[in-house]
Coordinates of C-alpha atoms and ligand atoms in Angstrom, one line a residue:
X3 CA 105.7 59.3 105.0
X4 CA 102.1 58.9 105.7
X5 CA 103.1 59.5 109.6
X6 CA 104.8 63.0 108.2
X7 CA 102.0 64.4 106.4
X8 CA 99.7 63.8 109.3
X9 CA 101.9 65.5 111.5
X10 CA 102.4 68.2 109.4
X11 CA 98.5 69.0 108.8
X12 CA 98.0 68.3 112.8
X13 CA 101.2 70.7 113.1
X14 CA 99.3 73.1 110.6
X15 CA 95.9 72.5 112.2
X16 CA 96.9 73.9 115.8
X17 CA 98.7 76.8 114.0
X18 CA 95.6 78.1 112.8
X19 CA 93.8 76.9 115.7
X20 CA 96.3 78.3 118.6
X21 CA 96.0 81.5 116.6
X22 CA 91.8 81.3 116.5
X23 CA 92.2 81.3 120.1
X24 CA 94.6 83.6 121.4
X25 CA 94.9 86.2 117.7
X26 CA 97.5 86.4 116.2
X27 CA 100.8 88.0 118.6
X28 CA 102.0 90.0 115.4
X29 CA 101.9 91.0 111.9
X30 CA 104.1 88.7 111.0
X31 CA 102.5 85.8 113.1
X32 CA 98.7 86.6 110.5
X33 CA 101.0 86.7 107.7
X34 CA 102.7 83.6 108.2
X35 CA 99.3 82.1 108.6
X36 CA 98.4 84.4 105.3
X37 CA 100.7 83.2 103.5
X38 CA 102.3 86.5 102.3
X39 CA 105.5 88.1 103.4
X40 CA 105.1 92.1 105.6
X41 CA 107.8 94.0 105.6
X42 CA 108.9 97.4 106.0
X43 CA 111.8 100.0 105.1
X44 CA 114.3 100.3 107.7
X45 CA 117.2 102.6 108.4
X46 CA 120.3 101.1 110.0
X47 CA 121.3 103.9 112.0
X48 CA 118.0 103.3 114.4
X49 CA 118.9 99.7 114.8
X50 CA 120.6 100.9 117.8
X51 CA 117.4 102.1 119.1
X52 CA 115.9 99.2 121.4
X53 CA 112.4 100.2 120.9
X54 CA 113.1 100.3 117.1
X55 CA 114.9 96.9 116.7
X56 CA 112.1 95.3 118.9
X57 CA 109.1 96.4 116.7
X58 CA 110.5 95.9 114.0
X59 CA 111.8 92.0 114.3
X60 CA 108.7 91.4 116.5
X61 CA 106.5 92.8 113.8
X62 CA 107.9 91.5 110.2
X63 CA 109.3 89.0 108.5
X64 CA 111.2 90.7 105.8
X65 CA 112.8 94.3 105.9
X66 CA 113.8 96.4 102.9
X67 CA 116.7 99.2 103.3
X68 CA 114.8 102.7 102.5
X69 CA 118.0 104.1 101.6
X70 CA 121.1 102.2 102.2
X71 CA 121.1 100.3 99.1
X72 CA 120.8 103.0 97.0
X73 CA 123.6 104.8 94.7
X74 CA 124.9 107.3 97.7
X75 CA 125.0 104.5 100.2
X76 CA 126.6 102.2 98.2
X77 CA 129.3 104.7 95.8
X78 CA 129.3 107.7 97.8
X79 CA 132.6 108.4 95.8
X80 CA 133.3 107.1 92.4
X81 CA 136.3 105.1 93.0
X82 CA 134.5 102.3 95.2
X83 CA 131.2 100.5 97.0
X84 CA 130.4 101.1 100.6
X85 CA 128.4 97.9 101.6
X86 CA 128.2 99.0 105.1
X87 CA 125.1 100.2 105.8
X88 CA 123.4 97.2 103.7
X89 CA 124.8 94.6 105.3
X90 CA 123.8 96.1 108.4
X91 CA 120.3 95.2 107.4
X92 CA 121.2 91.8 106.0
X93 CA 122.6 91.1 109.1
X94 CA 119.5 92.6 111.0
X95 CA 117.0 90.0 109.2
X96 CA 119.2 87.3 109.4
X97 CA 119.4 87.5 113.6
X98 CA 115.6 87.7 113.3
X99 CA 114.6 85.3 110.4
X100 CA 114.0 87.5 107.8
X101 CA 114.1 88.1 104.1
X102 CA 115.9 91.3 102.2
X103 CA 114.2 92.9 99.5
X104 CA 117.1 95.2 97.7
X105 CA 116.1 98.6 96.5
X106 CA 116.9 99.8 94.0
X107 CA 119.8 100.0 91.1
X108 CA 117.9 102.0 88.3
X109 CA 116.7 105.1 89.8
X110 CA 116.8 108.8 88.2
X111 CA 116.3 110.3 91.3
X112 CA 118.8 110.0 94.4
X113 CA 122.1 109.4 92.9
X114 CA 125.4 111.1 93.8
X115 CA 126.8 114.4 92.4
X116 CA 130.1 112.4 91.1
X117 CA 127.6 110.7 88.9
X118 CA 124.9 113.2 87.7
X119 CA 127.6 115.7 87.1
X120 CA 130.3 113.5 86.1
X121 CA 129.5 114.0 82.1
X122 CA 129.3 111.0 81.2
X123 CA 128.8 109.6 77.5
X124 CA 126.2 106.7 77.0
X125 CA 129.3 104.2 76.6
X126 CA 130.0 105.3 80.0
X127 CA 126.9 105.5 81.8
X128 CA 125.9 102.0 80.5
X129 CA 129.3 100.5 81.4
X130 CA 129.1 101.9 84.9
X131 CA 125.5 100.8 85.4
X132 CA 126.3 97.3 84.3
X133 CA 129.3 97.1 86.9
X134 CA 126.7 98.7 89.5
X135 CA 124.0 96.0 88.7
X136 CA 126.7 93.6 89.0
X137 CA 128.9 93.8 92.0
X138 CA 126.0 95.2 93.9
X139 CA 123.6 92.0 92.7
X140 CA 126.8 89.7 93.5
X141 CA 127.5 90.9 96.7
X142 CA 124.2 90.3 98.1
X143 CA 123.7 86.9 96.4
X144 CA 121.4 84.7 98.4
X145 CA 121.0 87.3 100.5
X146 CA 119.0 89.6 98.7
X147 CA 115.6 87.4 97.8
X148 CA 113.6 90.5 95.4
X149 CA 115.0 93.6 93.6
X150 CA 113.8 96.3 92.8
X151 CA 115.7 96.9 89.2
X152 CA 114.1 99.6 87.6
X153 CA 112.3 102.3 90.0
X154 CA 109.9 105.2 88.6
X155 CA 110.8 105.2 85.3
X156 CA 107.6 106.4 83.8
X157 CA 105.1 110.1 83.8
X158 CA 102.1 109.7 84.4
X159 CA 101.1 109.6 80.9
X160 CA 103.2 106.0 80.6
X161 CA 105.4 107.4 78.7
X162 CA 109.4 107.4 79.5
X163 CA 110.7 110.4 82.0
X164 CA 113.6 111.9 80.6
X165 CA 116.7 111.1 83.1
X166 CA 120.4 110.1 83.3
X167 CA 119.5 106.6 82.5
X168 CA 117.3 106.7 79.4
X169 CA 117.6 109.7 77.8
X170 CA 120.1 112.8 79.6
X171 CA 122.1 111.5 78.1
X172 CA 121.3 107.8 78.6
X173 CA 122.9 104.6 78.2
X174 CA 122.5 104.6 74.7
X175 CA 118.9 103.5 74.1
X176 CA 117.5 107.2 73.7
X177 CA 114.1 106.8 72.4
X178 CA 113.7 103.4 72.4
X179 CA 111.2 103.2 75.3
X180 CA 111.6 99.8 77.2
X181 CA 114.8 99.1 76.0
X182 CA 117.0 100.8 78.9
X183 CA 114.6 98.8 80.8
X184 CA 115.2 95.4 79.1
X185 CA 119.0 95.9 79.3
X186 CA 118.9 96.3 83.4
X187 CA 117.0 93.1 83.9
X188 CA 119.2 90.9 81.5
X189 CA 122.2 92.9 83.5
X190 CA 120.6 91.8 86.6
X191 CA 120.0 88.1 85.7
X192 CA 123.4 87.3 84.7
X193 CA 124.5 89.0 88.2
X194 CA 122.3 87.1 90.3
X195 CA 120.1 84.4 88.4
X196 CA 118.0 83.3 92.0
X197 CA 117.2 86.7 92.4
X198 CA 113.4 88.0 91.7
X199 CA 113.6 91.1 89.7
X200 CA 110.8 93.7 90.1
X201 CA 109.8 96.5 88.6
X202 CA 108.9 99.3 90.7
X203 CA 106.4 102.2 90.4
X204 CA 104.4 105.2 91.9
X205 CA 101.0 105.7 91.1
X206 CA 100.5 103.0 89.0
X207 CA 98.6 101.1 91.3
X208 CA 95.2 101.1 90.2
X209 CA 93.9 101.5 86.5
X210 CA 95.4 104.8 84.6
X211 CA 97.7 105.3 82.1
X212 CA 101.0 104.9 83.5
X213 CA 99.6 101.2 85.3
X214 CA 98.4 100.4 81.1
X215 CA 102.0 101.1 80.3
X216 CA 103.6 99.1 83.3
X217 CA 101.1 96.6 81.7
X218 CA 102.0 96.6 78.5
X219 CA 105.8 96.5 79.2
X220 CA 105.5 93.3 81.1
X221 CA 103.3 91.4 78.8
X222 CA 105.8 92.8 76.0
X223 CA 109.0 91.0 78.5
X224 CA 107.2 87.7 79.1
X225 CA 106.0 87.3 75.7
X226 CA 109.6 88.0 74.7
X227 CA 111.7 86.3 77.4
X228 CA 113.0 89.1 79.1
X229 CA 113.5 88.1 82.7
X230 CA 111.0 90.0 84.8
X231 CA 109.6 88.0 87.8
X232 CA 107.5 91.3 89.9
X233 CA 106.1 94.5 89.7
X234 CA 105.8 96.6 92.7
X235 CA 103.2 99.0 93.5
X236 CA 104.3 101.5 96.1
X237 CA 101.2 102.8 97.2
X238 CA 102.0 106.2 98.7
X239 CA 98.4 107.4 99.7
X240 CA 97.5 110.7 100.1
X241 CA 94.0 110.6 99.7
X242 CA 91.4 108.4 102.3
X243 CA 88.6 107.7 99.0
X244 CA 91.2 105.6 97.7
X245 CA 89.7 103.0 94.7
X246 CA 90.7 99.8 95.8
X247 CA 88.7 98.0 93.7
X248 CA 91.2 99.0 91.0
X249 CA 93.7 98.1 93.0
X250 CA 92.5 94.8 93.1
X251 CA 92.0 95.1 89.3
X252 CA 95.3 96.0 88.7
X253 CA 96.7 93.3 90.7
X254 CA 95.3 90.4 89.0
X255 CA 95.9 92.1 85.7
X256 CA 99.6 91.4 86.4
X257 CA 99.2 88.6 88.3
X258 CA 98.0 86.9 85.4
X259 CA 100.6 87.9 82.8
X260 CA 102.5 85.7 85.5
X261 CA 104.4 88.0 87.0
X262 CA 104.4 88.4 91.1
X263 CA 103.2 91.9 92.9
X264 CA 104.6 93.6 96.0
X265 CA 103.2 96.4 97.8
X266 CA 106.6 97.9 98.1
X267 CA 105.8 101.6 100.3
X268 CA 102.7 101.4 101.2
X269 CA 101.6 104.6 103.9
X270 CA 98.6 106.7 104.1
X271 CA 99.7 110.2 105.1
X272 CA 96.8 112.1 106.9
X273 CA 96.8 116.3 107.1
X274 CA 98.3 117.3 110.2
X275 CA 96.4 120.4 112.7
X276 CA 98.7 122.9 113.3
X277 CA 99.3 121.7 116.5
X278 CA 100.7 118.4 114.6
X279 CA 98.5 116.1 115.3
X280 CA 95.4 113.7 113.7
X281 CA 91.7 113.3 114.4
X282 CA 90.4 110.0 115.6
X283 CA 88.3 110.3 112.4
X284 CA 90.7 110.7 109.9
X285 CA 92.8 107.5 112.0
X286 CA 90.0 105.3 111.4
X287 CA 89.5 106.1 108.0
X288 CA 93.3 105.6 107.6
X289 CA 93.1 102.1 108.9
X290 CA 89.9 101.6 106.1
X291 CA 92.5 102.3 103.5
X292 CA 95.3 100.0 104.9
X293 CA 92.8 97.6 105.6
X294 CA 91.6 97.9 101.9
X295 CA 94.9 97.6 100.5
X296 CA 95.7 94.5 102.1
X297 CA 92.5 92.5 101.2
X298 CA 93.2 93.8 97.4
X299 CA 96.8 91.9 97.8
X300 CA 95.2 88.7 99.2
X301 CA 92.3 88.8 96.7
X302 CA 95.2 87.2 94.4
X303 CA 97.6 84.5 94.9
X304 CA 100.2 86.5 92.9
X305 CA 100.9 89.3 95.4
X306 CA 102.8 87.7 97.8
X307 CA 104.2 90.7 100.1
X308 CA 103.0 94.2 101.4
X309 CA 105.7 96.4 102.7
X310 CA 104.9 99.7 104.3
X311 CA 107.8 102.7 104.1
X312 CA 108.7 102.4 107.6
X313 CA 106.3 101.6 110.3
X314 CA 106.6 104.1 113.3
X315 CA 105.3 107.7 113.0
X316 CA 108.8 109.0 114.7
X317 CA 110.4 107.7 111.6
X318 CA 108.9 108.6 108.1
X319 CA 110.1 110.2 104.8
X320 CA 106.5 112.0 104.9
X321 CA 107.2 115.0 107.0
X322 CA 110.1 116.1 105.2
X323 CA 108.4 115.4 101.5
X324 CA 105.4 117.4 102.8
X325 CA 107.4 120.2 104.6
X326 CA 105.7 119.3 107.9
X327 CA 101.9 119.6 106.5
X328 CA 101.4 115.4 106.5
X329 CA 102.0 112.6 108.8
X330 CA 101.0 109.9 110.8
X331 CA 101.2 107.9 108.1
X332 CA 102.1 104.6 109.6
X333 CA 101.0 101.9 111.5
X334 CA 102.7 102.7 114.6
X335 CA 102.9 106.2 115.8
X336 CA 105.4 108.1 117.3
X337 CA 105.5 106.1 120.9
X338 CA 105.7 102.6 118.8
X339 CA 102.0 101.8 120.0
X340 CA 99.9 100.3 117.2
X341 CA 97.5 102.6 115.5
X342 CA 94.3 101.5 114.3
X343 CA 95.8 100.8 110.7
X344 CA 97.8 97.9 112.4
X345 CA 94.6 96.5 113.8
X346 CA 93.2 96.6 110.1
X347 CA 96.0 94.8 108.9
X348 CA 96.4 92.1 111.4
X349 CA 92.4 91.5 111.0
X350 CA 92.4 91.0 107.3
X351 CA 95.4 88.9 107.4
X352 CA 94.6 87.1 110.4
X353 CA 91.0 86.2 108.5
X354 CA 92.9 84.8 105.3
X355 CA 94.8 81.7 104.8
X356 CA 96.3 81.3 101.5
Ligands
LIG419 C1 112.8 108.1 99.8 C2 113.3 107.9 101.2 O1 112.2 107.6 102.1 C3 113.9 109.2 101.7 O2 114.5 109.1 102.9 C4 114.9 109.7 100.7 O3 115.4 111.0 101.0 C5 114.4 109.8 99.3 O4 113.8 108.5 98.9 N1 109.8 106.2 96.1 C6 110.8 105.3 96.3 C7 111.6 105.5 97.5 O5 111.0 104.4 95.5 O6 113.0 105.0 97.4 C8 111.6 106.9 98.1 O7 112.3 106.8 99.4 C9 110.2 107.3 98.2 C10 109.5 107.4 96.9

C-alpha cells in the first residue's frame, strides 16, 4: 500500500516535472495537470476533416455537440429520435478518451416547426418534454457525464422570457417562475440519476441582474432539494474590457451554494476590417480576455471545465450571428495554427495545479 502511494506521488511528481521541462504538448496535457476538464463544441459532419479530428482529440479532453443534440437533430419529425449525429460525437470522445457534455433539452430557441407550430396544449407540451428528457437522457446514459437541462431561460432583467416552454403556452406552470425549471431537473434525474444537471445561461456571467436571479434560483433548489448539480456560464464575449473580477465573483458565489460551474461557450469575437481580417492588437488583447477567463475558473475549486464554442476560426457560429462583421473568435484560426488566445490558456493552466 505504502509501495502504491509512493509510486503514485513519484508517478505524479515527474508529471509535473516532465511538463516543467518540456511545457505542456496540449491543452488538454495543462489541464490534466490543472485539474479541470477543456472542451469544445464540435460538429460531426467535420469529423471527416483530418485536420479537424486531429486538433480537436490532440487538443481536449471533453467535446460537447453544438448542435446535434438539440430538438432538430434529435426529432427532426414528430414521430421519432434521430440519435445519429450524437452518437457520432459519443463515439468521437470515446476513440480519443473523452468526456460528453449533452446540450441541451430545454431551449426556447432552436426547436422544430412540428413542435413550435404544432399547437400544442400545456398537457401536451409537458408530456412531450418529459418523454424528450427521458429517452434522450436514457439513451446517452453513462455516456453523457453533464447536461445542460434548462438553456436561456431568463431577460436580462432575471425575470422569465416568455417561450413555448414556460409560458406560450407552456407546460402548465405559467407564471410560476422557477417551477418549469424545477420540473425539468426532477424529469431529468429520474432519466438519468449519474448525470450532472446544469443550468445554462448567457450573460449572466459576472454580477447583474439576470446572474442575481440564476443566484437566487439555485440557492432556492438546494435549500429545497431540487436536483441541480451546475450552472454554466457561456461566456460569449464581445467586448475586450471584459470584468473578470466579477467573473471571478460570480463563480465562487455559486461555487459556494455548492453547485459546480462550467464555462460552457466561451469565444471572444473581435471586429473584422473589411478585408476580413484582425489586427495583431486586438489578437493580443483577445488572448488577455481568454487568459482572464481561465484564471477566474481556476481561482475556485468548483468550476471544474471551460469549453470554448468551437475552436478553429474556419468553424464558428459568429460569422453568421454577426452577418460577417465579427470573427476570429477562437483559439485557432482558420489554418488550425494556435492563436495567441491558445498561448494564454495553456500558460495559465499550465501554471496551476489544483
Ligand atoms: C448556436 C450554434 O452555434 C449555431 O450553429 C446554431 O445555429 C444556433 O445555436 N447559446 C447556446 C448555443 O446555448 O446552443 C448556441 O449555439 C449559441 C448561443
Amino acid at each position: 500500500m505504502e509501495f502504491l502511494i509512493c509510486s503514485r506521488i513519484v508517478g505524479r511528481w515527474l508529471a509535473v516535472a516532465v511538463l516543467a521541462i518540456s511545457g505542456p504538448r496540449s491543452l488538454r496535457d495543462a489541464a490534466d495537470s490543472a485539474g479541470v476538464l477543456v472542451g469544445a463544441a464540435a460538429r460531426p459532419y467535420l469529423f471527416s476533416e483530418a485536420a479537424y479530428s486531429a486538433a480537436l482529440a490532440h487538443e481536449f479532453n471533453m467535446v460537447q455537440p453544438e448542435n446535434a443534440m438539440k430538438w432538430p437533430d434529435l426529432r427532426p419529425t414528430a414521430s421519432g429520435f434521430d440519435f445519429r449525429d450524437g452518437d457520432a460525437v459519443v463515439r468521437f470522445a470515446q476513440a480519443h478518451g473523452m468526456k460528453v457534455r449533452g446540450h441541451c433539452l430545454v431551449w426556447h430557441q432552436y426547436n422544430p416547426e412540428w413542435l413550435t407550430q404544432g399547437h400544442f396544449t400545456p398537457p401536451q407540451l409537458s408530456h412531450l418534454l418529459q418523454e424528450h428528457v427521458s429517452t434522450v437522457m436514457k439513451h446517452y446514459a453513462g455516456l453523457v457525464f453533464a447536461w445542460d437541462v434548462v438553456n436561456e431561460a431568463l431577460d436580462e432583467n432575471g425575470r422569465f422570457k416568455d417561450s413555448l416552454w414556460y409560458n406560450q403556452p407552456g407546460i402548465g406552470m405559467a407564471g410560476k417562475d422557477f417551477a418549469y425549471v424545477e420540473r425539468a431537473f426532477r424529469w431529468a434525474h429520474e432519466a438519468d440519476p449519474h448525470a450532472l444537471l446544469f443550468y445554462n445561461e448567457a450573460e449572466g456571467e459576472g454580477l447583474n441582474r439576470k446572474s442575481d436571479a440564476v443566484y437566487a434560483m439555485v440557492k432556492d433548489f438546494k435549500h429545497r432539494g431540487v436536483p441541480i448539480d451546475g450552472v454554466g456560464l457561456q461566456l460569449h464575449i464581445s467586448r475586450l474590457d471584459l470584468d473578470t473580477a466579477a467573473i471571478a465573483g460570480n463563480i465562487a458565489r455559486l461555487t459556494a451554494l455548492g453547485v459546480q460551474v462550467h464555462i460552457t461557450e466561451l469565444d471572444v469575437s473581435l471586429p473584422l476590417d473589411p478585408s476580413g481580417g484582425v489586427s495583431s492588437e486586438d489578437l493580443h488583447r483577445q488572448a488577455e480576455v481568454y487568459r482572464g477567463v481561465v484564471r477566474a475558473c481556476l481561482q475556485s475549486p468548483g468550476c471544474t471545465a471551460i469549453q470554448t464554442w468551437g475552436f478553429t476560426d474556419k468553424y464558428s457560429w459568429i460569422g453568421s450571428h454577426s452577418h460577417g462583421t465579427r470573427g476570429a473568435a477562437l483559439p485557432f484560426d482558420r489554418a488550425y495554427k494556435p492563436k495567441p488566445a491558445y498561448d494564454a490558456m495553456i500558460e495559465e493552466l499550465a501554471g496551476h495545479h489544483k
